[in-house]
mmCIF file of C-alpha atoms and ligand atoms in Angstrom:
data_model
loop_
_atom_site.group_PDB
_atom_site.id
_atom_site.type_symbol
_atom_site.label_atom_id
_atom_site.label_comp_id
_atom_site.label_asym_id
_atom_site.label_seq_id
_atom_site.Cartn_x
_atom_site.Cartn_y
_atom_site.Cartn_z
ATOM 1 C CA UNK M 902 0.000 0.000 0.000
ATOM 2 C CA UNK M 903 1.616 3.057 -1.324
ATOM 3 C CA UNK M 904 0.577 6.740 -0.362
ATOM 4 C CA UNK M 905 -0.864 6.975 -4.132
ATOM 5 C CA UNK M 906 -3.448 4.323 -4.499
ATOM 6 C CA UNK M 907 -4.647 5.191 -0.627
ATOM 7 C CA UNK M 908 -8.260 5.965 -0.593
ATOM 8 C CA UNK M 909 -9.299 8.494 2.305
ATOM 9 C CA UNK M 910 -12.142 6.885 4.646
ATOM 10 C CA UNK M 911 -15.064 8.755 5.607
ATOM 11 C CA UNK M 912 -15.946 6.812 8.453
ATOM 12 C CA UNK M 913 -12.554 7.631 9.728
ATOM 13 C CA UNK M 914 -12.939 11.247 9.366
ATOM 14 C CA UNK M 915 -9.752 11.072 7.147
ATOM 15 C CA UNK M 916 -9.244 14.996 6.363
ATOM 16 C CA UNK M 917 -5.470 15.272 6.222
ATOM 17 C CA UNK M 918 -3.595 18.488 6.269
ATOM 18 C CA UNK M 919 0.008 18.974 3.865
ATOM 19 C CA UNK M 920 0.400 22.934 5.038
ATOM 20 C CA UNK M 921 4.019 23.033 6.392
ATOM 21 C CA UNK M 922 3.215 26.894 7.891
ATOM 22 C CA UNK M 923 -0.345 24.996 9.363
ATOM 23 C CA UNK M 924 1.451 21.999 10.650
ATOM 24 C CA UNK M 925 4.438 23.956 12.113
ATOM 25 C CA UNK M 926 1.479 26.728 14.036
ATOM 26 C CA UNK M 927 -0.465 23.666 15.182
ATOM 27 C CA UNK M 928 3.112 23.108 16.845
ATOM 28 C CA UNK M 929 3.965 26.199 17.955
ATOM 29 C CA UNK M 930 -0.021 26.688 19.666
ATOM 30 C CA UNK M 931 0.290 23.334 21.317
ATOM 31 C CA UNK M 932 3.974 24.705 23.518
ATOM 32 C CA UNK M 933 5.584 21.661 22.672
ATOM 33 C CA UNK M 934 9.065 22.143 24.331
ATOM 34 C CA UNK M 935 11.952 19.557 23.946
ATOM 35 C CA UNK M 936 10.451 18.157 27.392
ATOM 36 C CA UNK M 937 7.183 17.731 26.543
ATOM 37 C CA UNK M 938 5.844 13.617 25.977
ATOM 38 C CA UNK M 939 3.328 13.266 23.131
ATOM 39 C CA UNK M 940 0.578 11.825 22.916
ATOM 40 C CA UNK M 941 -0.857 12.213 19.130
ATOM 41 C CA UNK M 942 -4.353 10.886 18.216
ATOM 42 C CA UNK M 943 -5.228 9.860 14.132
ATOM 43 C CA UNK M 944 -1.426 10.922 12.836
ATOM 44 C CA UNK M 945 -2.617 9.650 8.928
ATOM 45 C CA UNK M 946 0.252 10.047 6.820
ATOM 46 C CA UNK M 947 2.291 11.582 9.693
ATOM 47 C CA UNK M 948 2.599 15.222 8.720
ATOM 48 C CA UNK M 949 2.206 16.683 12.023
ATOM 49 C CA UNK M 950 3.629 13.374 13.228
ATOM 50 C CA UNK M 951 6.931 14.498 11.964
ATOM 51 C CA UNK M 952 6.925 17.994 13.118
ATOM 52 C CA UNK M 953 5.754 16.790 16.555
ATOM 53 C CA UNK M 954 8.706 14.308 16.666
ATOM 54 C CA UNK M 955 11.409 17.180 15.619
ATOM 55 C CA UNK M 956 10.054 19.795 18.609
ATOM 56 C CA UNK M 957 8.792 17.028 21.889
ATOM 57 C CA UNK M 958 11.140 14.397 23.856
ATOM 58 C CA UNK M 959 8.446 11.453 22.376
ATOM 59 C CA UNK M 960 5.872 11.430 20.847
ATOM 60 C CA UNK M 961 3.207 8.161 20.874
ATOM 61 C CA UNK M 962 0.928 8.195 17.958
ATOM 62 C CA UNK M 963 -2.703 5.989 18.016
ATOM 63 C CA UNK M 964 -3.591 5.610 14.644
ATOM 64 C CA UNK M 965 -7.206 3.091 13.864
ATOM 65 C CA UNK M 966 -5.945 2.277 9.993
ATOM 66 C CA UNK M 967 -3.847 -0.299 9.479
ATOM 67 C CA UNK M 968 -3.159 1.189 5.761
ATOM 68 C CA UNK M 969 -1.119 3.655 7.122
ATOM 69 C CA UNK M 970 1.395 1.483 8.035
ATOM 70 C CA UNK M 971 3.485 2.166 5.172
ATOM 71 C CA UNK M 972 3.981 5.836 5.789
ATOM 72 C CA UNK M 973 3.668 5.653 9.880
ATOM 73 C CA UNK M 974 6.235 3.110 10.037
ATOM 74 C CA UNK M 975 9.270 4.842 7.292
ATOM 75 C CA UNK M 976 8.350 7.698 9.825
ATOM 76 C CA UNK M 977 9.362 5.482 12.906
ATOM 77 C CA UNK M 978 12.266 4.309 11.278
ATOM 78 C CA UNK M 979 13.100 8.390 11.231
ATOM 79 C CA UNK M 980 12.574 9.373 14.505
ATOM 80 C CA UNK M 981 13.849 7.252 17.302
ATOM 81 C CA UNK M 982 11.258 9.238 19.740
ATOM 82 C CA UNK M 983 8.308 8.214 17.753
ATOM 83 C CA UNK M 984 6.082 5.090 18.570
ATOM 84 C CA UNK M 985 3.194 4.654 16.453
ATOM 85 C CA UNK M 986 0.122 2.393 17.997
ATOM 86 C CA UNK M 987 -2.118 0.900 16.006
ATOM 87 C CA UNK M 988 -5.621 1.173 17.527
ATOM 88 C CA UNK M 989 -8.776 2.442 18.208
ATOM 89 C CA UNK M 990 -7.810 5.801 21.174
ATOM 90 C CA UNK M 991 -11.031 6.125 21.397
ATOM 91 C CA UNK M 992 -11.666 2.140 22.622
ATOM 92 C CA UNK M 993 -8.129 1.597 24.184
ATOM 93 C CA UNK M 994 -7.973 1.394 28.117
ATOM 94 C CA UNK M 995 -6.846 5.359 29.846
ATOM 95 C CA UNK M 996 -4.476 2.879 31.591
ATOM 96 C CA UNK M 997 -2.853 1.174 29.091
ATOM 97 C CA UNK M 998 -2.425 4.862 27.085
ATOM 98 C CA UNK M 999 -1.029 6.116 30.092
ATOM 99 C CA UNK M 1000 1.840 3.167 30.699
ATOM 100 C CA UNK M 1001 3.485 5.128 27.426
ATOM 101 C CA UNK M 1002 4.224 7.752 29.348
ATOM 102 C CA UNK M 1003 6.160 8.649 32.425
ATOM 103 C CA UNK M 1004 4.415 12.130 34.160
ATOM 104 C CA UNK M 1005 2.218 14.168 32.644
ATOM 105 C CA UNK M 1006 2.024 14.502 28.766
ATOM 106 C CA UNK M 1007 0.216 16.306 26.113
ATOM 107 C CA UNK M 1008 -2.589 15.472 23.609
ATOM 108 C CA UNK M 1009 -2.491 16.577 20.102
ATOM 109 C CA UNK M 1010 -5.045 15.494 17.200
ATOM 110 C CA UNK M 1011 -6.258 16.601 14.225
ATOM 111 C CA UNK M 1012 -9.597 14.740 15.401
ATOM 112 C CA UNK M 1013 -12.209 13.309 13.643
ATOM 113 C CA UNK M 1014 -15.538 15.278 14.210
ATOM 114 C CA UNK M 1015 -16.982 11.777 15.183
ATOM 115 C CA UNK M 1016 -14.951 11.431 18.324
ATOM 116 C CA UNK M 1017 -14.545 15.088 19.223
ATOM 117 C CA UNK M 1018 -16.753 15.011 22.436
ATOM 118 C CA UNK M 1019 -15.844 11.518 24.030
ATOM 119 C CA UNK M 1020 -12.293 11.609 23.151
ATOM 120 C CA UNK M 1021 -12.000 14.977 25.339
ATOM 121 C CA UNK M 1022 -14.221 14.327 27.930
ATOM 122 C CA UNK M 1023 -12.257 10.728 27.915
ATOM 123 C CA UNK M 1024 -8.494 12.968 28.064
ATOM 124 C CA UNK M 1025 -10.055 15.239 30.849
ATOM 125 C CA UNK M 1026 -10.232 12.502 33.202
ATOM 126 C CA UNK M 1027 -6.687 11.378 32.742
ATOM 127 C CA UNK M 1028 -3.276 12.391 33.295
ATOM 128 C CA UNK M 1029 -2.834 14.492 30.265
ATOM 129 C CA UNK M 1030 -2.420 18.159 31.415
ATOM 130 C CA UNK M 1031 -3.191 19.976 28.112
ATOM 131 C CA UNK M 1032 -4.827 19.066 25.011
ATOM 132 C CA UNK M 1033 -4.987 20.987 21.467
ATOM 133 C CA UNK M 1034 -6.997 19.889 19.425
ATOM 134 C CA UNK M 1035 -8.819 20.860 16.003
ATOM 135 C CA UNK M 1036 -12.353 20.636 16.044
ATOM 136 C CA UNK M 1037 -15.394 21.700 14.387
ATOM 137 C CA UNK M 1038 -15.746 25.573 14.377
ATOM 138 C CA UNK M 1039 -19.057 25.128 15.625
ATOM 139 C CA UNK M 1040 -18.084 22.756 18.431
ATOM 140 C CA UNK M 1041 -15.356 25.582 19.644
ATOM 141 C CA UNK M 1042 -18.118 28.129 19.668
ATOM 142 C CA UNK M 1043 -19.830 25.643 22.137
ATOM 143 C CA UNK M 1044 -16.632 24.924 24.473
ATOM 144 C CA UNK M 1045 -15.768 29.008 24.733
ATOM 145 C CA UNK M 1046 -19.114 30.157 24.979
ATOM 146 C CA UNK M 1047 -19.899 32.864 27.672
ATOM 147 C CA UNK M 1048 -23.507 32.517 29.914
ATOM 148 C CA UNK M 1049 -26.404 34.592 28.463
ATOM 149 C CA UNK M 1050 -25.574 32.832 25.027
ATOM 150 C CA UNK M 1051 -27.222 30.419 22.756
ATOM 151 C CA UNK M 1052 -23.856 28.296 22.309
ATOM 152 C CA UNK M 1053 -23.771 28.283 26.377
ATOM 153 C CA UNK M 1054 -24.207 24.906 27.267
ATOM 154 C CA UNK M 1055 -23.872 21.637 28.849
ATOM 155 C CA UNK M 1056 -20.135 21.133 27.329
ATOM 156 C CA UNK M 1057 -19.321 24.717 27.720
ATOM 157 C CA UNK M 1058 -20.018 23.673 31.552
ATOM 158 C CA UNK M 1059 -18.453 20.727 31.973
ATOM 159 C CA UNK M 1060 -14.981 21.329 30.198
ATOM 160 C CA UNK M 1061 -14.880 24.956 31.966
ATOM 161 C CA UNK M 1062 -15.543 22.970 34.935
ATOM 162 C CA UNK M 1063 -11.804 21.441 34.800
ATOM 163 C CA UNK M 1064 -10.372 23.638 32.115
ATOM 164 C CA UNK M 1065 -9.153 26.394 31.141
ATOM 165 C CA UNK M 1066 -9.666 26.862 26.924
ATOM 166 C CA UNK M 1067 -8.216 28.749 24.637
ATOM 167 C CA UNK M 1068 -9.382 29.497 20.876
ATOM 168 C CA UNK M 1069 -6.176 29.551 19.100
ATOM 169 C CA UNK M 1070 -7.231 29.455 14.969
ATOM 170 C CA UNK M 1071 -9.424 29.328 12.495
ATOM 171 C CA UNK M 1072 -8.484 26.760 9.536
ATOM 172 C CA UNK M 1073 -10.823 26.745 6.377
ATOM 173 C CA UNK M 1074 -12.148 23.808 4.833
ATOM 174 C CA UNK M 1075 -9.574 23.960 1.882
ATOM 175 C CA UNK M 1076 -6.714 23.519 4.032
ATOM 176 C CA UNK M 1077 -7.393 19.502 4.409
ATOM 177 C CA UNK M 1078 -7.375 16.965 1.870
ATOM 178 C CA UNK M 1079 -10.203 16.134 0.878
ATOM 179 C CA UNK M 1080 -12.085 19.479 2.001
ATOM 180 C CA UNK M 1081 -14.787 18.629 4.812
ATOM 181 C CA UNK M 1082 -18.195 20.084 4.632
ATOM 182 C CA UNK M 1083 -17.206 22.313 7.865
ATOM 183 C CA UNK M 1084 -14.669 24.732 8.699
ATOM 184 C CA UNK M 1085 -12.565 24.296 11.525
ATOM 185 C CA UNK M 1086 -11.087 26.098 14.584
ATOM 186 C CA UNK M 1087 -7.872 25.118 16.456
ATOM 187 C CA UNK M 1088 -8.132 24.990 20.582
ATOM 188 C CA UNK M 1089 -6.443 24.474 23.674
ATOM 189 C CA UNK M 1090 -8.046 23.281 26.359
ATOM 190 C CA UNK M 1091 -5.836 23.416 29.842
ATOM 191 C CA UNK M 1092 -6.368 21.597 32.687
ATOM 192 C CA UNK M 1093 -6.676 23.484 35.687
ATOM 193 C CA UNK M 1094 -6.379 21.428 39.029
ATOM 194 C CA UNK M 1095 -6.736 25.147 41.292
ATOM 195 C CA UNK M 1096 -10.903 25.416 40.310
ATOM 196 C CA UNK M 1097 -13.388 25.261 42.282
ATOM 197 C CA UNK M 1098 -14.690 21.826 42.563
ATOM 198 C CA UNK M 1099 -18.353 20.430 43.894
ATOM 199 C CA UNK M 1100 -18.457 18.878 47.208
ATOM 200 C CA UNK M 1101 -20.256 15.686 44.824
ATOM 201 C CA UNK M 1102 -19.010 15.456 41.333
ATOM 202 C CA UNK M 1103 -21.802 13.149 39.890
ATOM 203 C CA UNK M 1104 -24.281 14.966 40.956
ATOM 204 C CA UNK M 1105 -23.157 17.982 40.112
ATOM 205 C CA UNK M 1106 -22.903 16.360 36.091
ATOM 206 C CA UNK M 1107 -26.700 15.394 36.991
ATOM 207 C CA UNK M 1108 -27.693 18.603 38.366
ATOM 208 C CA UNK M 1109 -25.896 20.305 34.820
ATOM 209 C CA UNK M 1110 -27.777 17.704 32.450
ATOM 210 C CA UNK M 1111 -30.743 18.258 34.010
ATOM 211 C CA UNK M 1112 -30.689 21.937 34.111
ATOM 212 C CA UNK M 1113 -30.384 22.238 30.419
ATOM 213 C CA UNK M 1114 -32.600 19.297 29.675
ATOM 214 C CA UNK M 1115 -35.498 21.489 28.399
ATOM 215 C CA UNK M 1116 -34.270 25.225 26.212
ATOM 216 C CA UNK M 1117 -38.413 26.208 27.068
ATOM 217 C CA UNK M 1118 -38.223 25.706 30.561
ATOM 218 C CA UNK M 1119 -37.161 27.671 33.230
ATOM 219 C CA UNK M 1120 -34.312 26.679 35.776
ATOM 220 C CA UNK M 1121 -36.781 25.145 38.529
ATOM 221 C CA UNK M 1122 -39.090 23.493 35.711
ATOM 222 C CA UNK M 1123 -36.343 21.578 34.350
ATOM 223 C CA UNK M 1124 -34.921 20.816 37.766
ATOM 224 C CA UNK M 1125 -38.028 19.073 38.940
ATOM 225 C CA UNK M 1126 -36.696 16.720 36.751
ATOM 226 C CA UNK M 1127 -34.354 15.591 39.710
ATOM 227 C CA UNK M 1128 -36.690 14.500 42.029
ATOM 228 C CA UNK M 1129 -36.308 17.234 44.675
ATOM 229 C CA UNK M 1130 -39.155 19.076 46.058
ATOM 230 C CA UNK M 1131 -40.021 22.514 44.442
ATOM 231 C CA UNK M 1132 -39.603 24.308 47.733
ATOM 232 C CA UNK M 1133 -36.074 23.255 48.430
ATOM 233 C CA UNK M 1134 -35.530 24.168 44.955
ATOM 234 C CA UNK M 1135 -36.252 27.246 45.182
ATOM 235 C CA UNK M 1136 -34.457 27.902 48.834
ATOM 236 C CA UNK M 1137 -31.507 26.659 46.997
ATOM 237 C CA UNK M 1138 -31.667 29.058 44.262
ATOM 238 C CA UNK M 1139 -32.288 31.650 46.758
ATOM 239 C CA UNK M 1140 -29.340 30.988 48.830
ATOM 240 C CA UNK M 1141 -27.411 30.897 45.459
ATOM 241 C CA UNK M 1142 -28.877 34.378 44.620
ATOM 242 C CA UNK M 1143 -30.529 33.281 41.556
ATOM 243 C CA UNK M 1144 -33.242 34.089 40.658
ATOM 244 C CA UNK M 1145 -36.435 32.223 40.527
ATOM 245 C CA UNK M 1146 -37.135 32.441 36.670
ATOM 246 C CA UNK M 1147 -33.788 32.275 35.921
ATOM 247 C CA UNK M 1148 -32.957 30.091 32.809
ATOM 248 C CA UNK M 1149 -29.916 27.308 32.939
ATOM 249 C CA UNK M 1150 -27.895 29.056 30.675
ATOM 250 C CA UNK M 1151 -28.013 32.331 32.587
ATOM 251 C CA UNK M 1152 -26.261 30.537 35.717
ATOM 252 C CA UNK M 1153 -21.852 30.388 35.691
ATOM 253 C CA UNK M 1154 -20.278 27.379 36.521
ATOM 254 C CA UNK M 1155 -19.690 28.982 39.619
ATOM 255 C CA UNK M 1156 -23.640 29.265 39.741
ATOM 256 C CA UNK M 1157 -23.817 25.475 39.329
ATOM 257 C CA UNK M 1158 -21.247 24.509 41.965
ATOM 258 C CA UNK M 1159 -22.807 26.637 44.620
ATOM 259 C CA UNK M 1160 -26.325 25.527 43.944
ATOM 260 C CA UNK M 1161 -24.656 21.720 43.873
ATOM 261 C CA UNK M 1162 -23.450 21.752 46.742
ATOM 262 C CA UNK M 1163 -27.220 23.796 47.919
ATOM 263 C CA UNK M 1164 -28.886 20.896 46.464
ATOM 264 C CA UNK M 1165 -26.909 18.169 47.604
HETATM 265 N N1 SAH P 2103 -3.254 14.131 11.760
HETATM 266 C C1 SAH P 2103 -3.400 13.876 10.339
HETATM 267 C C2 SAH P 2103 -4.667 13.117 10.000
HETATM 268 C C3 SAH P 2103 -5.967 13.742 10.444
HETATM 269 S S1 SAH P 2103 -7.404 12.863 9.875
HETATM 270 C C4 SAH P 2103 -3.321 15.182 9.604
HETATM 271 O O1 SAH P 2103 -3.534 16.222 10.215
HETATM 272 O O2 SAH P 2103 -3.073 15.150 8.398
HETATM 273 C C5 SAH P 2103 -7.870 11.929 11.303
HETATM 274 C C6 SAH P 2103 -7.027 10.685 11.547
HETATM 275 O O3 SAH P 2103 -7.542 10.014 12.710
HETATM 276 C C7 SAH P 2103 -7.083 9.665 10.429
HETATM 277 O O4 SAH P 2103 -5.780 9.210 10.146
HETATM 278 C C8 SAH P 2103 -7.950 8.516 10.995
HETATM 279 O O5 SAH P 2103 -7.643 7.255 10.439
HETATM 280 C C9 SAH P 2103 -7.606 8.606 12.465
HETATM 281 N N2 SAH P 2103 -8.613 8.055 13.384
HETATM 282 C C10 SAH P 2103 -9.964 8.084 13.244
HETATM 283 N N3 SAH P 2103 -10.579 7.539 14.304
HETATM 284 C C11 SAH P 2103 -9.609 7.154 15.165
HETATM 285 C C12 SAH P 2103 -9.608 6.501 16.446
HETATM 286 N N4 SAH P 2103 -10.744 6.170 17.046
HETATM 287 N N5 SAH P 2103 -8.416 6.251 17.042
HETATM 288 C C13 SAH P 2103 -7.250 6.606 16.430
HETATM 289 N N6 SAH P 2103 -7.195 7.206 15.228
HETATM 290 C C14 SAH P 2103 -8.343 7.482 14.592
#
């Protein structure tokens, strides 16, 4: 299997991208210092691969297609830092990931849009301490949306509940081969172990899922939905300084940890 009779799979979101100044400001935005471990998710033909390899310590690439092994493996033969894994990132144990690395490490990926969510709600409960990632431009509207607006919600929450993110890009459609149907936007989400946490985690996921369940409904209508009386709802929300009618998406995450902990 050469790199010219290779037939780009949809259902792998196979979008690849050849720009040397792209690859080299993915690079740059990520802070890759000669320090930093790797970890790389869907490296394709290896074009940030290489670049990654030339500015980290190591760099451990997952890669689901098996046809790539031509490229991915002249590349290994390149870089003595590079190890290139063939499997699904998305299916593979956090644990066995993790035994690639020695401390802390960073995600990179050109992701497909398929995996976007779980893969980063999957790399925000591990050991990885940044991750920058290109995503639909629509999807990094949602994770750096502010309260008040229509883009503000449940993600926006729960990443900005552990993370700090930053909107680094904008990459058109015509800078991957083939184009996608979307353009896309380049972001960094940062862990941030200082925030605020609720005194009960799951229920404070609950308490955000439920908040948002209905767009229609107001705060306490929605919240019904968790099987706590009306009145204590309300006392809650008064304790929190919010305001009776108030809609989910007018509340901070700051909002939802204090009326967490209310509830809970
Ligand atoms: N990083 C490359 C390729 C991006 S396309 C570039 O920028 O050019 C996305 C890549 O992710 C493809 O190579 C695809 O095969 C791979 N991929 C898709 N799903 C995956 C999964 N679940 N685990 C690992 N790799 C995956």
């Amino acid at each position: 299997m050469t790199m010219e009779n290779f037939v780009f799979k949809k259902k792998f979101g196979q979008n690849f991208i050849y720009d040397g100044n792209l690859l080299s400001a993915i690079v740059l935005d990520a802070k890759i210092t000669p320090q930093t471990e790797v970890l790389e998710i869907g490296p394709g033909e290896g074009t940030l691969t290489k670049k990654l390899c030339a500015a980290a310590k190591r760099v451990v690439a997952y890669e689901i297609d098996r046809q790539l092994q031509a490229p991915l493996g002249a590349l290994q033969s390149e870089f003595s830092n590079l190890e290139v894994v063939f499997e699904d990132a998305l299916k593979a144990p956090i644990e066995e990931i993790e035994k690639n690395f020695g401390g802390d490490y960073a995600v990179v990926a050109n992701l497909p849009y398929y995996i976007t969510s779980p893969l980063i709600f999957k790399f925000l409960a591990s050991r990885a301490s940044s991750l920058t990632v290109m995503v639909q431009k629509e999807v990094a509207q949602r994770f750096l949306a502010k309260p008040n607006s229509k883009d503000y919600g449940i993600p926006t929450v729960m990443i900005n509940y552990q993370a700090n993110v930053e909107y680094l890009r904008t990459v058109g459609r015509k800078m991957f081969t083939p184009p996608p149907n979307v353009d896309s936007s380049l972001i960094r989400i940062v862990k941030d172990p200082a925030k605020p946490k609720a005194k009960d985690e799951k229920f404070f996921a609950s308490l955000v899922k439920t908040a948002f369940g209905a767009r229609r409904k107001t705060l306490v209508n929605n919240l019904l939905g968790l099987n706590i009386p009306k009145e204590k709802i309300l006392s809650a929300l008064n304790k929190c300084s919010i305001s009776s009618d108030a809609r989910a998406e007018q509340l901070s995450v700051l909002d939802f940890i204090s009326l967490s902990d209310q509830l809970n």
